[in-house]
Coordinates of C-alpha atoms in Angstrom, one line a residue:
X1 CA 118.5 105.4 98.5
X2 CA 119.1 104.8 102.0
X3 CA 116.7 102.5 104.0
X4 CA 116.0 104.9 106.8
X5 CA 115.1 107.7 104.1
X6 CA 112.8 105.3 102.5
X7 CA 111.1 104.4 105.8
X8 CA 110.7 107.8 106.6
X9 CA 109.2 108.7 103.2
X10 CA 106.7 105.8 103.7
X11 CA 105.8 107.3 106.9
X12 CA 105.2 110.6 105.6
X13 CA 103.3 109.4 102.7
X14 CA 101.0 107.3 104.8
X15 CA 100.3 110.1 107.2
X16 CA 99.5 112.5 104.3
X17 CA 97.1 110.1 103.0
X18 CA 95.3 109.8 106.1
X19 CA 95.4 113.4 106.7
X20 CA 93.8 114.2 103.2
X21 CA 90.6 112.7 104.7
X22 CA 90.0 115.0 107.6
X23 CA 89.1 118.2 105.8
X24 CA 86.5 116.1 104.0
X25 CA 85.2 114.9 107.2
X26 CA 85.3 118.5 108.9
X27 CA 83.5 119.9 106.0
X28 CA 80.8 117.1 106.2
X29 CA 80.4 117.7 110.0
X30 CA 80.1 121.5 109.3
X31 CA 77.6 121.3 106.8
X32 CA 75.5 118.3 108.0
X33 CA 74.9 119.7 111.6
X34 CA 74.4 116.3 113.1
X35 CA 76.4 113.7 115.0
X36 CA 74.6 110.9 113.3
X37 CA 77.1 108.5 111.5
X38 CA 80.1 109.5 113.5
X39 CA 81.9 107.6 116.2
X40 CA 83.3 109.6 119.0
X41 CA 85.0 106.2 120.1
X42 CA 86.8 105.8 116.8
X43 CA 88.0 109.5 116.6
X44 CA 89.3 109.3 120.2
X45 CA 91.4 106.4 119.3
X46 CA 92.5 108.0 116.3
X47 CA 93.7 111.1 118.5
X48 CA 95.5 108.9 120.9
X49 CA 97.2 107.1 118.0
X50 CA 98.5 110.3 116.5
X51 CA 99.5 111.5 120.1
X52 CA 101.9 108.2 120.2
X53 CA 103.3 109.2 116.9
X54 CA 104.0 112.7 117.9
X55 CA 105.6 111.3 121.2
X56 CA 107.6 109.1 119.1
X57 CA 109.0 111.5 116.9
X58 CA 109.9 113.9 119.7
X59 CA 111.7 111.0 121.6
X60 CA 113.4 110.2 118.2
X61 CA 114.8 113.9 117.8
X62 CA 115.7 114.3 121.5
X63 CA 117.2 111.1 122.2
X64 CA 118.5 109.9 118.8
X65 CA 119.2 113.3 117.2
X66 CA 117.5 112.1 113.9
X67 CA 116.3 114.8 111.8
X68 CA 116.1 115.9 108.0
X69 CA 113.4 117.2 105.9
X70 CA 111.3 113.9 105.8
X71 CA 111.4 113.5 109.6
X72 CA 109.9 117.1 110.1
X73 CA 107.7 116.5 107.2
X74 CA 106.0 113.2 108.9
X75 CA 106.2 115.3 112.2
X76 CA 104.2 118.0 110.5
X77 CA 101.6 115.7 109.4
X78 CA 101.3 113.9 112.6
X79 CA 100.5 117.3 114.1
X80 CA 98.2 118.5 111.4
X81 CA 96.2 115.1 111.6
X82 CA 96.0 115.6 115.5
X83 CA 94.7 119.1 115.0
X84 CA 92.1 118.1 112.3
X85 CA 90.8 115.1 114.2
X86 CA 90.4 117.5 117.3
X87 CA 88.3 119.8 115.2
X88 CA 86.1 117.0 114.1
X89 CA 85.8 116.0 117.8
X90 CA 84.8 119.5 118.9
X91 CA 82.2 119.5 115.8
X92 CA 80.8 116.1 117.0
X93 CA 80.1 117.8 120.4
X94 CA 78.4 120.8 118.7
X95 CA 76.4 118.5 116.4
X96 CA 75.3 116.5 119.5
X97 CA 73.8 119.8 120.8
X98 CA 72.0 120.5 117.4
X99 CA 70.8 116.9 117.4
X100 CA 69.2 117.4 120.8
X101 CA 67.5 120.7 119.9
X102 CA 66.1 119.0 117.0
X103 CA 64.6 116.2 118.6
X104 CA 61.0 115.7 117.8
X105 CA 58.8 116.0 120.7
X106 CA 56.2 113.6 121.7

């Protein structure tokens, strides 16, 4: 097996494993209706990181002409994770509004 194929596979599996946690986080955000315990700062950094990964893949395909099934699979996971984190960020802002509405008045 070629080393570039192995590295592409490892990248795809890494992103897949990270991506499996986001539907759980989104579900928790939907059900809990609170932003408590969430870190917007953390999620923004993740979004930036995935954006860099997407840019890298676009540059790789346009400048080097690299491609193949595993390449596109990892690119798909970068985009999917970016979308999932974006959904969770949107839910964070929604839940912040819920938190403000349910604050006890003194």
